[in-house]
Amino acid sequence: MPASYAYLGPEGTFTEVALRTLPEAATRELTPYVSVQSALDAVRTGEAEAAFVPIENSVEGGITTTLDELVAGAPLMIYREVLLSITFALLVRPGTKLSDIKTVSAHPAAQPQVRNWLKKHLPDAHWESAASNADAARLVQEGQYDAAFAGEFAAARYGLEALETGIHDAENAQTRFVLVGRPARPAAPTGADKTSIVLWQRDDHPGGLRDLLGEFATRGINLMLLQSRPTGAGIGNYCFCIDAEGHISDRRMADALKGLKRICLQVRYLGSYPRADVRPGDVQPPRLGTSDEEFVEAADWVARCQDGRF
């Protein structure tokens, strides 16, 4: 039996479409799960080799359900990412007209991407959140709701019609998905990588976040995502989810992680993996003084000073 990849289901989600763009998906059994949490738990228990879940969209930023699941529980690691352009269709049971629609449903992350369209065309419709866009389509099929925002490709799967297509409030909207597995040695750097971590401060003090960010800034590392999430320990207690350009094997990234480990209460490493938005040849070179060669040269100079050979 082929190894299993769990994904946010049911069948017909944007997650499934993005997953099938990975070459290795053709050799895996793809198993839908009802939630991000259950898909990631399947990896933690060994039920699945990896899970494929949404983690960020270009309209609302980080998807909090996924971030919170990666922050808590047994450690997991990101191995791949996929970017998928997102546009919605309004799916209805055959014969439904726009004037018939009183309730609409979709995943919570979809609402900010169709809010203005909904206000203009269905201002009185009541919004109901679903576990996924495809699950919303299933609930429309069962008669629980009148319409769902989902991919047009889901219509045939659930016996629905696309009453409207090409729905989006923001042009060129994208969602980022990640392939998550159990911790292991990161893949070799490609020259166009990112590293994901979670940071917990030792205490709340003026300039605390600046201290964390300074570990990246002084080494010329650009941040691609910075999102605070509550720790559950009370109002004002947050951890920080960060995506940074570079690979843990890069001298500057390893040095930054060492610095963060010294000053943070906890650092959770979520992996170093290839970026989906740029090719290796298109990545800007490191800033002056932050290349691997310059880190080696500086370390050699310190060693010579220690030996009296300066």
mmCIF file of C-alpha atoms in Angstrom:
data_model
loop_
_atom_site.group_PDB
_atom_site.id
_atom_site.type_symbol
_atom_site.label_atom_id
_atom_site.label_comp_id
_atom_site.label_asym_id
_atom_site.label_seq_id
_atom_site.Cartn_x
_atom_site.Cartn_y
_atom_site.Cartn_z
ATOM 1 C CA MET A 1 0.000 0.000 0.000
ATOM 2 C CA PRO A 2 1.410 3.460 -0.862
ATOM 3 C CA ALA A 3 2.177 5.897 1.933
ATOM 4 C CA SER A 4 -0.648 8.290 2.779
ATOM 5 C CA TYR A 5 -0.789 12.065 2.553
ATOM 6 C CA ALA A 6 -3.524 13.642 4.673
ATOM 7 C CA TYR A 7 -5.119 16.870 3.466
ATOM 8 C CA LEU A 8 -7.896 19.264 4.422
ATOM 9 C CA GLY A 9 -10.950 17.724 2.853
ATOM 10 C CA PRO A 10 -13.422 16.631 1.759
ATOM 11 C CA GLU A 11 -12.657 16.015 -1.915
ATOM 12 C CA GLY A 12 -12.854 19.119 -4.055
ATOM 13 C CA THR A 13 -10.960 21.593 -1.854
ATOM 14 C CA PHE A 14 -8.372 24.061 -3.097
ATOM 15 C CA THR A 15 -6.029 22.111 -0.813
ATOM 16 C CA GLU A 16 -6.537 18.952 -2.871
ATOM 17 C CA VAL A 17 -5.929 20.852 -6.125
ATOM 18 C CA ALA A 18 -2.688 22.318 -4.761
ATOM 19 C CA LEU A 19 -1.573 18.954 -3.377
ATOM 20 C CA ARG A 20 -1.954 17.286 -6.755
ATOM 21 C CA THR A 21 0.600 19.721 -8.224
ATOM 22 C CA LEU A 22 3.324 17.945 -6.224
ATOM 23 C CA PRO A 23 4.955 15.180 -8.305
ATOM 24 C CA GLU A 24 5.157 12.857 -5.303
ATOM 25 C CA ALA A 25 1.378 13.077 -4.799
ATOM 26 C CA ALA A 26 0.964 10.690 -7.737
ATOM 27 C CA THR A 27 2.668 7.939 -5.712
ATOM 28 C CA ARG A 28 0.792 8.522 -2.445
ATOM 29 C CA GLU A 29 -2.665 7.639 -1.211
ATOM 30 C CA LEU A 30 -4.389 11.010 -0.711
ATOM 31 C CA THR A 31 -6.736 10.925 2.268
ATOM 32 C CA PRO A 32 -9.110 13.813 3.097
ATOM 33 C CA TYR A 33 -9.589 14.851 6.733
ATOM 34 C CA VAL A 34 -12.319 17.024 8.174
ATOM 35 C CA SER A 35 -10.020 19.682 9.644
ATOM 36 C CA VAL A 36 -6.465 20.983 9.691
ATOM 37 C CA GLN A 37 -6.120 19.649 13.224
ATOM 38 C CA SER A 38 -7.159 16.108 12.298
ATOM 39 C CA ALA A 39 -4.854 16.093 9.253
ATOM 40 C CA LEU A 40 -1.847 17.156 11.344
ATOM 41 C CA ASP A 41 -2.773 14.748 14.137
ATOM 42 C CA ALA A 42 -2.725 11.936 11.568
ATOM 43 C CA VAL A 43 0.955 12.732 11.024
ATOM 44 C CA ARG A 44 1.697 12.901 14.730
ATOM 45 C CA THR A 45 0.138 9.479 15.335
ATOM 46 C CA GLY A 46 1.806 7.885 12.298
ATOM 47 C CA GLU A 47 -1.486 7.387 10.478
ATOM 48 C CA ALA A 48 -0.163 9.505 7.591
ATOM 49 C CA GLU A 49 3.322 10.161 6.276
ATOM 50 C CA ALA A 50 2.625 13.876 5.816
ATOM 51 C CA ALA A 51 -0.210 16.396 5.803
ATOM 52 C CA PHE A 52 -0.933 19.135 3.290
ATOM 53 C CA VAL A 53 -2.683 22.187 4.696
ATOM 54 C CA PRO A 54 -3.183 25.914 3.968
ATOM 55 C CA ILE A 55 -1.005 28.253 6.028
ATOM 56 C CA GLU A 56 -1.253 31.749 4.510
ATOM 57 C CA ASN A 57 -3.241 33.776 2.011
ATOM 58 C CA SER A 58 -2.342 37.027 0.345
ATOM 59 C CA VAL A 59 -5.499 38.796 1.549
ATOM 60 C CA GLU A 60 -5.601 38.039 5.278
ATOM 61 C CA GLY A 61 -2.095 36.746 6.007
ATOM 62 C CA GLY A 62 -1.424 33.684 8.154
ATOM 63 C CA ILE A 63 -4.176 31.107 8.614
ATOM 64 C CA THR A 64 -4.463 30.996 12.374
ATOM 65 C CA THR A 65 -5.831 27.459 12.647
ATOM 66 C CA THR A 66 -2.744 26.026 10.974
ATOM 67 C CA LEU A 67 -0.294 28.305 12.785
ATOM 68 C CA ASP A 68 -1.806 27.411 16.165
ATOM 69 C CA GLU A 69 -1.624 23.694 15.410
ATOM 70 C CA LEU A 70 2.066 24.003 14.481
ATOM 71 C CA VAL A 71 2.766 26.046 17.609
ATOM 72 C CA ALA A 72 1.179 23.515 19.981
ATOM 73 C CA GLY A 73 1.474 19.766 20.375
ATOM 74 C CA ALA A 74 4.245 17.419 19.323
ATOM 75 C CA PRO A 75 6.705 19.151 16.944
ATOM 76 C CA LEU A 76 6.158 18.908 13.202
ATOM 77 C CA MET A 77 8.252 20.158 10.292
ATOM 78 C CA ILE A 78 7.483 21.858 6.971
ATOM 79 C CA TYR A 79 9.112 20.245 3.921
ATOM 80 C CA ARG A 80 7.497 21.892 0.903
ATOM 81 C CA GLU A 81 5.259 24.812 -0.016
ATOM 82 C CA VAL A 82 2.897 25.417 -2.935
ATOM 83 C CA LEU A 83 1.298 28.673 -4.090
ATOM 84 C CA LEU A 84 -2.127 28.483 -5.721
ATOM 85 C CA SER A 85 -4.056 31.334 -7.328
ATOM 86 C CA ILE A 86 -7.533 31.493 -5.811
ATOM 87 C CA THR A 87 -10.802 32.558 -7.375
ATOM 88 C CA PHE A 88 -14.224 31.480 -6.165
ATOM 89 C CA ALA A 89 -17.460 30.333 -7.722
ATOM 90 C CA LEU A 90 -20.873 30.620 -6.096
ATOM 91 C CA LEU A 91 -22.159 27.049 -6.087
ATOM 92 C CA VAL A 92 -25.883 26.322 -5.772
ATOM 93 C CA ARG A 93 -28.321 23.479 -6.265
ATOM 94 C CA PRO A 94 -29.665 23.336 -9.844
ATOM 95 C CA GLY A 95 -32.427 25.868 -10.459
ATOM 96 C CA THR A 96 -31.430 28.217 -7.636
ATOM 97 C CA LYS A 97 -31.500 31.922 -8.534
ATOM 98 C CA LEU A 98 -29.530 34.702 -6.867
ATOM 99 C CA SER A 99 -32.738 36.023 -5.301
ATOM 100 C CA ASP A 100 -33.321 32.610 -3.652
ATOM 101 C CA ILE A 101 -30.099 32.717 -1.644
ATOM 102 C CA LYS A 102 -30.591 33.457 2.052
ATOM 103 C CA THR A 103 -27.577 31.571 3.488
ATOM 104 C CA VAL A 104 -24.035 31.174 2.170
ATOM 105 C CA SER A 105 -21.126 29.127 3.497
ATOM 106 C CA ALA A 106 -17.379 28.656 3.048
ATOM 107 C CA HIS A 107 -14.181 28.263 5.049
ATOM 108 C CA PRO A 108 -13.559 31.305 7.321
ATOM 109 C CA ALA A 109 -10.443 32.204 5.289
ATOM 110 C CA ALA A 110 -12.665 32.680 2.227
ATOM 111 C CA GLN A 111 -14.841 35.382 3.748
ATOM 112 C CA PRO A 112 -12.293 38.230 3.529
ATOM 113 C CA GLN A 113 -11.680 37.304 -0.109
ATOM 114 C CA VAL A 114 -15.351 37.647 -1.153
ATOM 115 C CA ARG A 115 -16.635 40.168 1.405
ATOM 116 C CA ASN A 116 -17.143 43.051 -1.015
ATOM 117 C CA TRP A 117 -18.767 40.831 -3.662
ATOM 118 C CA LEU A 118 -21.125 39.472 -1.031
ATOM 119 C CA LYS A 119 -22.001 42.959 0.194
ATOM 120 C CA LYS A 120 -22.798 44.096 -3.334
ATOM 121 C CA HIS A 121 -24.703 41.073 -4.661
ATOM 122 C CA LEU A 122 -26.104 39.324 -1.549
ATOM 123 C CA PRO A 123 -26.212 41.985 1.185
ATOM 124 C CA ASP A 124 -28.900 40.193 3.202
ATOM 125 C CA ALA A 125 -27.471 36.672 2.990
ATOM 126 C CA HIS A 126 -26.407 35.103 6.280
ATOM 127 C CA TRP A 127 -22.843 33.769 6.412
ATOM 128 C CA GLU A 128 -22.138 30.358 7.971
ATOM 129 C CA SER A 129 -18.574 29.063 8.327
ATOM 130 C CA ALA A 130 -17.675 25.528 7.245
ATOM 131 C CA ALA A 131 -14.653 23.304 7.871
ATOM 132 C CA SER A 132 -13.583 23.828 4.243
ATOM 133 C CA ASN A 133 -14.968 25.297 1.035
ATOM 134 C CA ALA A 134 -15.676 21.823 -0.306
ATOM 135 C CA ASP A 135 -17.463 20.915 2.913
ATOM 136 C CA ALA A 136 -19.628 24.016 2.390
ATOM 137 C CA ALA A 137 -20.460 22.680 -1.085
ATOM 138 C CA ARG A 138 -21.415 19.334 0.444
ATOM 139 C CA LEU A 139 -23.705 21.092 2.925
ATOM 140 C CA VAL A 140 -25.379 22.958 0.065
ATOM 141 C CA GLN A 141 -25.905 19.639 -1.712
ATOM 142 C CA GLU A 142 -27.574 18.307 1.442
ATOM 143 C CA GLY A 143 -29.841 21.363 1.627
ATOM 144 C CA GLN A 144 -28.382 22.882 4.787
ATOM 145 C CA TYR A 145 -27.341 26.119 3.041
ATOM 146 C CA ASP A 146 -28.393 27.823 -0.180
ATOM 147 C CA ALA A 147 -24.955 28.563 -1.654
ATOM 148 C CA ALA A 148 -21.250 27.988 -1.108
ATOM 149 C CA PHE A 149 -18.111 29.834 -2.140
ATOM 150 C CA ALA A 150 -15.744 27.190 -3.477
ATOM 151 C CA GLY A 151 -13.665 26.279 -6.476
ATOM 152 C CA GLU A 152 -15.681 25.914 -9.679
ATOM 153 C CA PHE A 153 -14.163 22.430 -10.024
ATOM 154 C CA ALA A 154 -16.134 21.305 -6.928
ATOM 155 C CA ALA A 155 -19.516 21.792 -8.641
ATOM 156 C CA ALA A 156 -19.520 18.478 -10.511
ATOM 157 C CA ARG A 157 -18.290 16.574 -7.454
ATOM 158 C CA TYR A 158 -21.304 17.716 -5.393
ATOM 159 C CA GLY A 159 -23.972 17.906 -8.089
ATOM 160 C CA LEU A 160 -24.128 21.711 -7.973
ATOM 161 C CA GLU A 161 -24.111 24.526 -10.509
ATOM 162 C CA ALA A 162 -21.794 27.529 -10.629
ATOM 163 C CA LEU A 163 -24.226 30.452 -10.512
ATOM 164 C CA GLU A 164 -21.342 32.965 -10.605
ATOM 165 C CA THR A 165 -17.644 32.438 -11.347
ATOM 166 C CA GLY A 166 -14.443 34.438 -11.088
ATOM 167 C CA ILE A 167 -15.374 35.891 -7.691
ATOM 168 C CA HIS A 168 -12.591 37.671 -5.808
ATOM 169 C CA ASP A 169 -12.179 41.006 -4.064
ATOM 170 C CA ALA A 170 -8.416 41.162 -4.634
ATOM 171 C CA GLU A 171 -6.721 40.598 -7.971
ATOM 172 C CA ASN A 172 -4.101 37.838 -8.104
ATOM 173 C CA ALA A 173 -5.072 36.426 -4.695
ATOM 174 C CA GLN A 174 -3.015 33.404 -3.694
ATOM 175 C CA THR A 175 -3.010 30.856 -0.904
ATOM 176 C CA ARG A 176 0.155 29.182 0.360
ATOM 177 C CA PHE A 177 -0.018 25.514 1.314
ATOM 178 C CA VAL A 178 2.619 23.459 3.118
ATOM 179 C CA LEU A 179 3.547 19.791 3.273
ATOM 180 C CA VAL A 180 4.132 18.906 6.926
ATOM 181 C CA GLY A 181 5.789 15.788 8.312
ATOM 182 C CA ARG A 182 7.540 14.541 11.412
ATOM 183 C CA PRO A 183 10.890 16.153 12.307
ATOM 184 C CA ALA A 184 13.904 14.952 10.330
ATOM 185 C CA ARG A 185 17.008 16.358 8.688
ATOM 186 C CA PRO A 186 16.082 19.293 6.421
ATOM 187 C CA ALA A 187 16.579 18.902 2.691
ATOM 188 C CA ALA A 188 19.753 20.408 1.241
ATOM 189 C CA PRO A 189 19.569 24.139 0.475
ATOM 190 C CA THR A 190 18.520 25.152 -3.032
ATOM 191 C CA GLY A 191 19.653 28.763 -2.946
ATOM 192 C CA ALA A 192 16.034 29.942 -2.717
ATOM 193 C CA ASP A 193 14.788 28.755 0.655
ATOM 194 C CA LYS A 194 12.890 29.957 3.691
ATOM 195 C CA THR A 195 13.078 28.979 7.348
ATOM 196 C CA SER A 196 10.023 28.911 9.645
ATOM 197 C CA ILE A 197 10.242 29.231 13.419
ATOM 198 C CA VAL A 198 8.131 30.132 16.466
ATOM 199 C CA LEU A 199 9.575 32.330 19.224
ATOM 200 C CA TRP A 200 8.526 32.802 22.851
ATOM 201 C CA GLN A 201 9.946 35.753 24.803
ATOM 202 C CA ARG A 202 11.422 35.188 28.276
ATOM 203 C CA ASP A 203 9.490 38.184 29.597
ATOM 204 C CA ASP A 204 7.485 41.150 28.397
ATOM 205 C CA HIS A 205 9.708 44.253 28.325
ATOM 206 C CA PRO A 206 10.124 47.438 26.269
ATOM 207 C CA GLY A 207 11.898 46.651 23.026
ATOM 208 C CA GLY A 208 11.375 42.896 23.404
ATOM 209 C CA LEU A 209 10.187 42.367 19.847
ATOM 210 C CA ARG A 210 12.952 44.660 18.580
ATOM 211 C CA ASP A 211 15.492 42.413 20.301
ATOM 212 C CA LEU A 212 14.119 39.371 18.479
ATOM 213 C CA LEU A 213 14.003 41.096 15.108
ATOM 214 C CA GLY A 214 17.479 42.498 15.638
ATOM 215 C CA GLU A 215 18.930 38.990 15.468
ATOM 216 C CA PHE A 216 17.732 38.863 11.862
ATOM 217 C CA ALA A 217 18.433 42.469 10.909
ATOM 218 C CA THR A 218 22.096 42.494 11.949
ATOM 219 C CA ARG A 219 22.690 39.438 9.771
ATOM 220 C CA GLY A 220 20.885 40.807 6.719
ATOM 221 C CA ILE A 221 18.011 38.293 6.881
ATOM 222 C CA ASN A 222 14.700 39.427 5.414
ATOM 223 C CA LEU A 223 11.446 38.363 7.090
ATOM 224 C CA MET A 224 8.565 37.141 4.931
ATOM 225 C CA LEU A 225 5.958 36.520 7.648
ATOM 226 C CA LEU A 226 5.644 37.846 11.182
ATOM 227 C CA GLN A 227 2.463 37.031 13.065
ATOM 228 C CA SER A 228 1.752 37.034 16.776
ATOM 229 C CA ARG A 229 -0.421 34.317 18.291
ATOM 230 C CA PRO A 230 -1.782 34.154 21.860
ATOM 231 C CA THR A 231 -0.134 31.513 24.039
ATOM 232 C CA GLY A 232 -3.264 30.885 26.104
ATOM 233 C CA ALA A 233 -1.462 32.056 29.259
ATOM 234 C CA GLY A 234 -3.487 35.269 29.537
ATOM 235 C CA ILE A 235 -4.053 38.607 27.846
ATOM 236 C CA GLY A 236 -0.819 40.053 26.470
ATOM 237 C CA ASN A 237 1.030 36.718 26.270
ATOM 238 C CA TYR A 238 2.033 36.010 22.678
ATOM 239 C CA CYS A 239 4.427 33.939 20.648
ATOM 240 C CA PHE A 240 5.676 34.965 17.207
ATOM 241 C CA CYS A 241 5.436 32.892 14.030
ATOM 242 C CA ILE A 242 8.179 33.893 11.593
ATOM 243 C CA ASP A 243 9.188 32.989 8.046
ATOM 244 C CA ALA A 244 12.667 34.223 7.123
ATOM 245 C CA GLU A 245 14.647 34.085 3.892
ATOM 246 C CA GLY A 246 17.386 31.486 3.970
ATOM 247 C CA HIS A 247 18.224 27.944 5.073
ATOM 248 C CA ILE A 248 19.386 26.691 8.458
ATOM 249 C CA SER A 249 22.635 25.562 6.817
ATOM 250 C CA ASP A 250 23.401 29.168 5.813
ATOM 251 C CA ARG A 251 25.935 30.657 8.233
ATOM 252 C CA ARG A 252 23.901 33.803 8.803
ATOM 253 C CA MET A 253 20.681 31.864 9.489
ATOM 254 C CA ALA A 254 22.393 29.411 11.845
ATOM 255 C CA ASP A 255 24.021 32.336 13.653
ATOM 256 C CA ALA A 256 20.654 34.116 13.991
ATOM 257 C CA LEU A 257 19.017 30.970 15.385
ATOM 258 C CA LYS A 258 21.817 30.608 17.928
ATOM 259 C CA GLY A 259 21.254 34.197 19.027
ATOM 260 C CA LEU A 260 17.506 33.656 19.338
ATOM 261 C CA LYS A 261 18.029 30.466 21.317
ATOM 262 C CA ARG A 262 20.106 32.427 23.818
ATOM 263 C CA ILE A 263 17.570 35.191 24.413
ATOM 264 C CA CYS A 264 14.214 33.417 23.977
ATOM 265 C CA LEU A 265 12.312 31.308 26.452
ATOM 266 C CA GLN A 266 11.672 28.804 23.649
ATOM 267 C CA VAL A 267 12.384 28.472 19.935
ATOM 268 C CA ARG A 268 10.473 25.951 17.833
ATOM 269 C CA TYR A 269 12.096 25.142 14.500
ATOM 270 C CA LEU A 270 9.487 24.400 11.820
ATOM 271 C CA GLY A 271 11.841 23.639 8.958
ATOM 272 C CA SER A 272 13.876 25.030 6.076
ATOM 273 C CA TYR A 273 12.444 24.343 2.624
ATOM 274 C CA PRO A 274 12.400 25.626 -0.979
ATOM 275 C CA ARG A 275 10.464 28.798 -1.715
ATOM 276 C CA ALA A 276 7.626 28.493 -4.213
ATOM 277 C CA ASP A 277 7.655 32.137 -5.287
ATOM 278 C CA VAL A 278 11.141 32.466 -6.765
ATOM 279 C CA ARG A 279 13.806 30.421 -8.534
ATOM 280 C CA PRO A 280 17.330 30.082 -7.070
ATOM 281 C CA GLY A 281 18.910 32.194 -9.801
ATOM 282 C CA ASP A 282 16.556 35.102 -9.067
ATOM 283 C CA VAL A 283 17.365 35.445 -5.352
ATOM 284 C CA GLN A 284 19.220 38.610 -4.399
ATOM 285 C CA PRO A 285 22.734 37.977 -3.023
ATOM 286 C CA PRO A 286 23.293 38.483 0.731
ATOM 287 C CA ARG A 287 23.999 41.999 1.963
ATOM 288 C CA LEU A 288 27.618 43.018 2.373
ATOM 289 C CA GLY A 289 29.092 41.278 5.396
ATOM 290 C CA THR A 290 26.471 38.514 5.662
ATOM 291 C CA SER A 291 27.592 35.881 3.139
ATOM 292 C CA ASP A 292 28.823 32.453 4.265
ATOM 293 C CA GLU A 293 32.318 33.339 3.083
ATOM 294 C CA GLU A 294 32.388 36.491 5.202
ATOM 295 C CA PHE A 295 31.168 34.584 8.264
ATOM 296 C CA VAL A 296 33.991 32.036 7.774
ATOM 297 C CA GLU A 297 36.554 34.789 7.289
ATOM 298 C CA ALA A 298 35.401 36.559 10.456
ATOM 299 C CA ALA A 299 35.548 33.321 12.470
ATOM 300 C CA ASP A 300 39.045 32.618 11.172
ATOM 301 C CA TRP A 301 40.151 36.123 12.154
ATOM 302 C CA VAL A 302 38.853 35.648 15.718
ATOM 303 C CA ALA A 303 40.682 32.294 15.925
ATOM 304 C CA ARG A 304 43.917 33.932 14.800
ATOM 305 C CA CYS A 305 43.470 36.662 17.389
ATOM 306 C CA GLN A 306 42.967 34.067 20.085
ATOM 307 C CA ASP A 307 46.188 32.364 18.987
ATOM 308 C CA GLY A 308 48.113 35.621 18.812
ATOM 309 C CA ARG A 309 48.440 35.384 15.010
ATOM 310 C CA PHE A 310 46.664 38.600 14.089
#
